[in-house]
Amino acid sequence: MHSHFGLDNNQGLTNYLSGEKSTENLIKSAPGLPRLKIITSGPIPPNPAELLSSNEMKNLIQFLKGRFKHVVIDSPPAISFTDAAILSTLVDGVVLVAMAGRSSIHLMRQFKQRLGNIGARIYGVVLNGIKSGSMEYDYYGNGYYDYYRRSETDETPLMEDTAKQNADD
């Protein structure tokens, strides 16, 4: 996440959970998106499961829920089930992310089952990496794109540009 937004990752969540208790330097604004706040992961610690299951982590999540309307946690891949399992018990719900053509349906079902066994609430699945040239995408995607496309005579957009609205707020 930090590299996507061009943020420094020398200080982050792991520093906070390891004893640097200031949230002042922890929460960063995304460049160009001042309303989007980010907490980078920080350096890889020797004890990630211990830090994620700590009271400090629970308290931080409660603090963030009280301060922000939405709190989204981008966890490590599900293959490292321990981190994802710990985080799933601290949040309201989980969105599984799968890569088209690469993620095993069997492993996704197994992961869903394991999360269910520990009481995690699964909101849904996001499928990344769909190729735009595939027949399924063209059939499904173009129909929806055409539905929301503005006609040449209509000056009113059918959908509001929420990115622009958020930038204006």
PDB file of C-alpha atoms in Angstrom:
ATOM      1  CA  MET A   1       0.000   0.000   0.000  1.00  0.00           C
ATOM      2  CA  HIS A   2       2.759   2.470   0.901  1.00  0.00           C
ATOM      3  CA  SER A   3       4.474   2.044  -2.465  1.00  0.00           C
ATOM      4  CA  HIS A   4       1.200   2.595  -4.350  1.00  0.00           C
ATOM      5  CA  PHE A   5       0.799   5.991  -2.690  1.00  0.00           C
ATOM      6  CA  GLY A   6       4.521   6.825  -2.609  1.00  0.00           C
ATOM      7  CA  LEU A   7       4.659   6.917   1.188  1.00  0.00           C
ATOM      8  CA  ASP A   8       7.649   6.175   3.402  1.00  0.00           C
ATOM      9  CA  ASN A   9       7.351   2.863   5.253  1.00  0.00           C
ATOM     10  CA  ASN A  10      10.157   3.349   7.785  1.00  0.00           C
ATOM     11  CA  GLN A  11       7.569   4.286  10.415  1.00  0.00           C
ATOM     12  CA  GLY A  12       4.164   2.650  10.616  1.00  0.00           C
ATOM     13  CA  LEU A  13       1.876   0.247  12.427  1.00  0.00           C
ATOM     14  CA  THR A  14       4.645  -2.038  13.670  1.00  0.00           C
ATOM     15  CA  ASN A  15       6.470   0.905  15.272  1.00  0.00           C
ATOM     16  CA  TYR A  16       3.268   1.992  17.005  1.00  0.00           C
ATOM     17  CA  LEU A  17       2.482  -1.506  18.260  1.00  0.00           C
ATOM     18  CA  SER A  18       6.081  -1.927  19.440  1.00  0.00           C
ATOM     19  CA  GLY A  19       5.891   1.028  21.794  1.00  0.00           C
ATOM     20  CA  GLU A  20       5.885   4.329  19.896  1.00  0.00           C
ATOM     21  CA  LYS A  21       2.442   5.401  21.050  1.00  0.00           C
ATOM     22  CA  SER A  22       1.954   8.630  19.112  1.00  0.00           C
ATOM     23  CA  THR A  23      -0.829   8.514  16.530  1.00  0.00           C
ATOM     24  CA  GLU A  24       0.338  11.932  15.319  1.00  0.00           C
ATOM     25  CA  ASN A  25       2.949  10.540  12.908  1.00  0.00           C
ATOM     26  CA  LEU A  26       1.136   7.236  12.408  1.00  0.00           C
ATOM     27  CA  ILE A  27      -1.796   8.472  10.307  1.00  0.00           C
ATOM     28  CA  LYS A  28      -0.724   9.917   6.954  1.00  0.00           C
ATOM     29  CA  SER A  29      -2.693  11.641   4.210  1.00  0.00           C
ATOM     30  CA  ALA A  30      -2.602  10.070   0.770  1.00  0.00           C
ATOM     31  CA  PRO A  31      -0.920  12.421  -1.732  1.00  0.00           C
ATOM     32  CA  GLY A  32      -3.597  14.180  -3.775  1.00  0.00           C
ATOM     33  CA  LEU A  33      -6.390  12.675  -1.637  1.00  0.00           C
ATOM     34  CA  PRO A  34      -6.366  14.639   1.622  1.00  0.00           C
ATOM     35  CA  ARG A  35      -9.484  12.884   2.965  1.00  0.00           C
ATOM     36  CA  LEU A  36      -7.922   9.431   2.552  1.00  0.00           C
ATOM     37  CA  LYS A  37      -5.804   8.576   5.571  1.00  0.00           C
ATOM     38  CA  ILE A  38      -3.295   5.731   5.564  1.00  0.00           C
ATOM     39  CA  ILE A  39      -1.327   3.872   8.190  1.00  0.00           C
ATOM     40  CA  THR A  40       1.605   2.119   6.563  1.00  0.00           C
ATOM     41  CA  SER A  41       2.711  -1.258   7.878  1.00  0.00           C
ATOM     42  CA  GLY A  42       6.176  -0.171   8.950  1.00  0.00           C
ATOM     43  CA  PRO A  43       9.203  -2.479   9.119  1.00  0.00           C
ATOM     44  CA  ILE A  44       8.567  -6.242   9.240  1.00  0.00           C
ATOM     45  CA  PRO A  45       8.734  -7.246  12.916  1.00  0.00           C
ATOM     46  CA  PRO A  46      10.012 -10.555  14.285  1.00  0.00           C
ATOM     47  CA  ASN A  47       6.633 -11.129  16.006  1.00  0.00           C
ATOM     48  CA  PRO A  48       3.767  -9.980  13.707  1.00  0.00           C
ATOM     49  CA  ALA A  49       1.103 -12.282  15.172  1.00  0.00           C
ATOM     50  CA  GLU A  50       1.919 -11.117  18.685  1.00  0.00           C
ATOM     51  CA  LEU A  51       1.679  -7.445  17.674  1.00  0.00           C
ATOM     52  CA  LEU A  52      -1.585  -7.893  15.743  1.00  0.00           C
ATOM     53  CA  SER A  53      -3.245  -9.726  18.638  1.00  0.00           C
ATOM     54  CA  SER A  54      -2.083  -7.187  21.239  1.00  0.00           C
ATOM     55  CA  ASN A  55      -4.298  -4.897  23.286  1.00  0.00           C
ATOM     56  CA  GLU A  56      -2.562  -1.978  21.549  1.00  0.00           C
ATOM     57  CA  MET A  57      -3.943  -3.184  18.201  1.00  0.00           C
ATOM     58  CA  LYS A  58      -7.449  -3.595  19.617  1.00  0.00           C
ATOM     59  CA  ASN A  59      -7.279  -0.120  21.150  1.00  0.00           C
ATOM     60  CA  LEU A  60      -5.972   1.399  17.919  1.00  0.00           C
ATOM     61  CA  ILE A  61      -8.840  -0.089  15.909  1.00  0.00           C
ATOM     62  CA  GLN A  62     -11.350   1.281  18.423  1.00  0.00           C
ATOM     63  CA  PHE A  63      -9.666   4.700  18.218  1.00  0.00           C
ATOM     64  CA  LEU A  64      -9.817   4.632  14.405  1.00  0.00           C
ATOM     65  CA  LYS A  65     -13.477   3.531  14.380  1.00  0.00           C
ATOM     66  CA  GLY A  66     -14.303   6.486  16.618  1.00  0.00           C
ATOM     67  CA  ARG A  67     -12.443   8.954  14.429  1.00  0.00           C
ATOM     68  CA  PHE A  68     -13.247   7.772  10.883  1.00  0.00           C
ATOM     69  CA  LYS A  69     -16.429   6.743   9.097  1.00  0.00           C
ATOM     70  CA  HIS A  70     -14.770   3.755   7.383  1.00  0.00           C
ATOM     71  CA  VAL A  71     -11.682   1.817   8.432  1.00  0.00           C
ATOM     72  CA  VAL A  72     -10.247  -0.576   5.839  1.00  0.00           C
ATOM     73  CA  ILE A  73      -7.346  -2.862   6.708  1.00  0.00           C
ATOM     74  CA  ASP A  74      -5.272  -4.298   3.875  1.00  0.00           C
ATOM     75  CA  SER A  75      -3.859  -7.471   5.390  1.00  0.00           C
ATOM     76  CA  PRO A  76      -1.171  -9.810   4.125  1.00  0.00           C
ATOM     77  CA  PRO A  77      -2.308 -12.469   1.638  1.00  0.00           C
ATOM     78  CA  ALA A  78      -4.549 -15.161   3.075  1.00  0.00           C
ATOM     79  CA  ILE A  79      -1.836 -17.727   2.478  1.00  0.00           C
ATOM     80  CA  SER A  80      -0.377 -16.461   5.763  1.00  0.00           C
ATOM     81  CA  PHE A  81      -3.608 -17.346   7.519  1.00  0.00           C
ATOM     82  CA  THR A  82      -2.441 -16.340  10.998  1.00  0.00           C
ATOM     83  CA  ASP A  83      -2.314 -12.579  10.337  1.00  0.00           C
ATOM     84  CA  ALA A  84      -5.584 -12.554   8.400  1.00  0.00           C
ATOM     85  CA  ALA A  85      -7.291 -14.673  11.060  1.00  0.00           C
ATOM     86  CA  ILE A  86      -6.190 -12.370  13.876  1.00  0.00           C
ATOM     87  CA  LEU A  87      -7.315  -9.249  12.011  1.00  0.00           C
ATOM     88  CA  SER A  88     -10.647 -10.835  11.049  1.00  0.00           C
ATOM     89  CA  THR A  89     -11.583 -11.093  14.728  1.00  0.00           C
ATOM     90  CA  LEU A  90     -10.947  -7.364  15.253  1.00  0.00           C
ATOM     91  CA  VAL A  91     -12.985  -5.963  12.360  1.00  0.00           C
ATOM     92  CA  ASP A  92     -16.651  -5.778  11.390  1.00  0.00           C
ATOM     93  CA  GLY A  93     -16.198  -7.864   8.245  1.00  0.00           C
ATOM     94  CA  VAL A  94     -13.817  -9.340   5.704  1.00  0.00           C
ATOM     95  CA  VAL A  95     -13.645  -8.935   1.931  1.00  0.00           C
ATOM     96  CA  LEU A  96     -11.681 -11.740   0.292  1.00  0.00           C
ATOM     97  CA  VAL A  97      -9.593 -10.757  -2.732  1.00  0.00           C
ATOM     98  CA  ALA A  98      -8.837 -13.343  -5.430  1.00  0.00           C
ATOM     99  CA  MET A  99      -6.741 -13.102  -8.592  1.00  0.00           C
ATOM    100  CA  ALA A 100      -8.527 -14.306 -11.735  1.00  0.00           C
ATOM    101  CA  GLY A 101      -6.820 -17.362 -13.175  1.00  0.00           C
ATOM    102  CA  ARG A 102      -4.406 -17.674 -10.248  1.00  0.00           C
ATOM    103  CA  SER A 103      -6.374 -18.053  -7.022  1.00  0.00           C
ATOM    104  CA  SER A 104      -7.528 -21.586  -6.367  1.00  0.00           C
ATOM    105  CA  ILE A 105     -11.267 -21.936  -5.788  1.00  0.00           C
ATOM    106  CA  HIS A 106     -10.477 -24.794  -3.414  1.00  0.00           C
ATOM    107  CA  LEU A 107      -8.153 -22.602  -1.324  1.00  0.00           C
ATOM    108  CA  MET A 108     -10.642 -19.700  -1.347  1.00  0.00           C
ATOM    109  CA  ARG A 109     -13.392 -22.025  -0.067  1.00  0.00           C
ATOM    110  CA  GLN A 110     -11.033 -23.428   2.541  1.00  0.00           C
ATOM    111  CA  PHE A 111     -10.062 -19.933   3.667  1.00  0.00           C
ATOM    112  CA  LYS A 112     -13.732 -18.893   3.841  1.00  0.00           C
ATOM    113  CA  GLN A 113     -14.487 -21.988   5.936  1.00  0.00           C
ATOM    114  CA  ARG A 114     -11.582 -21.328   8.300  1.00  0.00           C
ATOM    115  CA  LEU A 115     -12.620 -17.698   8.750  1.00  0.00           C
ATOM    116  CA  GLY A 116     -16.187 -18.807   9.414  1.00  0.00           C
ATOM    117  CA  ASN A 117     -14.938 -21.239  12.046  1.00  0.00           C
ATOM    118  CA  ILE A 118     -13.398 -18.384  14.043  1.00  0.00           C
ATOM    119  CA  GLY A 119     -16.484 -16.186  13.746  1.00  0.00           C
ATOM    120  CA  ALA A 120     -15.350 -13.813  10.991  1.00  0.00           C
ATOM    121  CA  ARG A 121     -18.103 -12.158   9.002  1.00  0.00           C
ATOM    122  CA  ILE A 122     -17.447 -12.376   5.248  1.00  0.00           C
ATOM    123  CA  TYR A 123     -18.882  -9.492   3.223  1.00  0.00           C
ATOM    124  CA  GLY A 124     -17.916 -10.824  -0.188  1.00  0.00           C
ATOM    125  CA  VAL A 125     -15.187 -11.445  -2.730  1.00  0.00           C
ATOM    126  CA  VAL A 126     -13.340  -9.099  -5.084  1.00  0.00           C
ATOM    127  CA  LEU A 127     -11.992 -10.715  -8.255  1.00  0.00           C
ATOM    128  CA  ASN A 128      -8.900  -8.898  -9.534  1.00  0.00           C
ATOM    129  CA  GLY A 129      -7.020  -9.315 -12.785  1.00  0.00           C
ATOM    130  CA  ILE A 130      -9.869  -9.945 -15.222  1.00  0.00           C
ATOM    131  CA  LYS A 131      -8.578  -9.561 -18.769  1.00  0.00           C
ATOM    132  CA  SER A 132     -10.584  -7.024 -20.776  1.00  0.00           C
ATOM    133  CA  GLY A 133     -10.430  -9.171 -23.932  1.00  0.00           C
ATOM    134  CA  SER A 134     -12.189 -12.181 -22.459  1.00  0.00           C
ATOM    135  CA  MET A 135     -15.633 -13.025 -23.810  1.00  0.00           C
ATOM    136  CA  GLU A 136     -17.192 -13.051 -20.348  1.00  0.00           C
ATOM    137  CA  TYR A 137     -15.863  -9.583 -19.554  1.00  0.00           C
ATOM    138  CA  ASP A 138     -16.970  -8.116 -22.875  1.00  0.00           C
ATOM    139  CA  TYR A 139     -20.490  -9.476 -22.458  1.00  0.00           C
ATOM    140  CA  TYR A 140     -20.888  -8.499 -18.818  1.00  0.00           C
ATOM    141  CA  GLY A 141     -18.726  -5.389 -18.695  1.00  0.00           C
ATOM    142  CA  ASN A 142     -19.902  -3.611 -21.827  1.00  0.00           C
ATOM    143  CA  GLY A 143     -23.557  -3.991 -20.922  1.00  0.00           C
ATOM    144  CA  TYR A 144     -23.042  -2.178 -17.659  1.00  0.00           C
ATOM    145  CA  TYR A 145     -20.731   0.387 -19.206  1.00  0.00           C
ATOM    146  CA  ASP A 146     -23.343   1.223 -21.845  1.00  0.00           C
ATOM    147  CA  TYR A 147     -26.020   1.492 -19.170  1.00  0.00           C
ATOM    148  CA  TYR A 148     -24.114   4.236 -17.362  1.00  0.00           C
ATOM    149  CA  ARG A 149     -22.747   5.993 -20.438  1.00  0.00           C
ATOM    150  CA  ARG A 150     -24.137   9.450 -21.118  1.00  0.00           C
ATOM    151  CA  SER A 151     -25.978   9.937 -24.392  1.00  0.00           C
ATOM    152  CA  GLU A 152     -24.668  12.638 -26.716  1.00  0.00           C
ATOM    153  CA  THR A 153     -27.811  14.732 -26.258  1.00  0.00           C
ATOM    154  CA  ASP A 154     -28.044  14.376 -22.477  1.00  0.00           C
ATOM    155  CA  GLU A 155     -25.867  16.797 -20.546  1.00  0.00           C
ATOM    156  CA  THR A 156     -26.734  15.259 -17.162  1.00  0.00           C
ATOM    157  CA  PRO A 157     -24.515  12.336 -16.153  1.00  0.00           C
ATOM    158  CA  LEU A 158     -26.348   9.174 -15.131  1.00  0.00           C
ATOM    159  CA  MET A 159     -23.827   8.588 -12.335  1.00  0.00           C
ATOM    160  CA  GLU A 160     -22.134  11.237 -10.241  1.00  0.00           C
ATOM    161  CA  ASP A 161     -18.341  11.228 -10.250  1.00  0.00           C
ATOM    162  CA  THR A 162     -17.770  10.410  -6.575  1.00  0.00           C
ATOM    163  CA  ALA A 163     -14.023  10.881  -6.894  1.00  0.00           C
ATOM    164  CA  LYS A 164     -14.613  14.497  -7.959  1.00  0.00           C
ATOM    165  CA  GLN A 165     -17.199  14.972  -5.203  1.00  0.00           C
ATOM    166  CA  ASN A 166     -14.778  13.661  -2.587  1.00  0.00           C
ATOM    167  CA  ALA A 167     -12.025  15.938  -3.879  1.00  0.00           C
ATOM    168  CA  ASP A 168     -14.365  18.935  -3.624  1.00  0.00           C
ATOM    169  CA  ASP A 169     -15.375  18.136   0.005  1.00  0.00           C
TER     170      ASP A 169
END
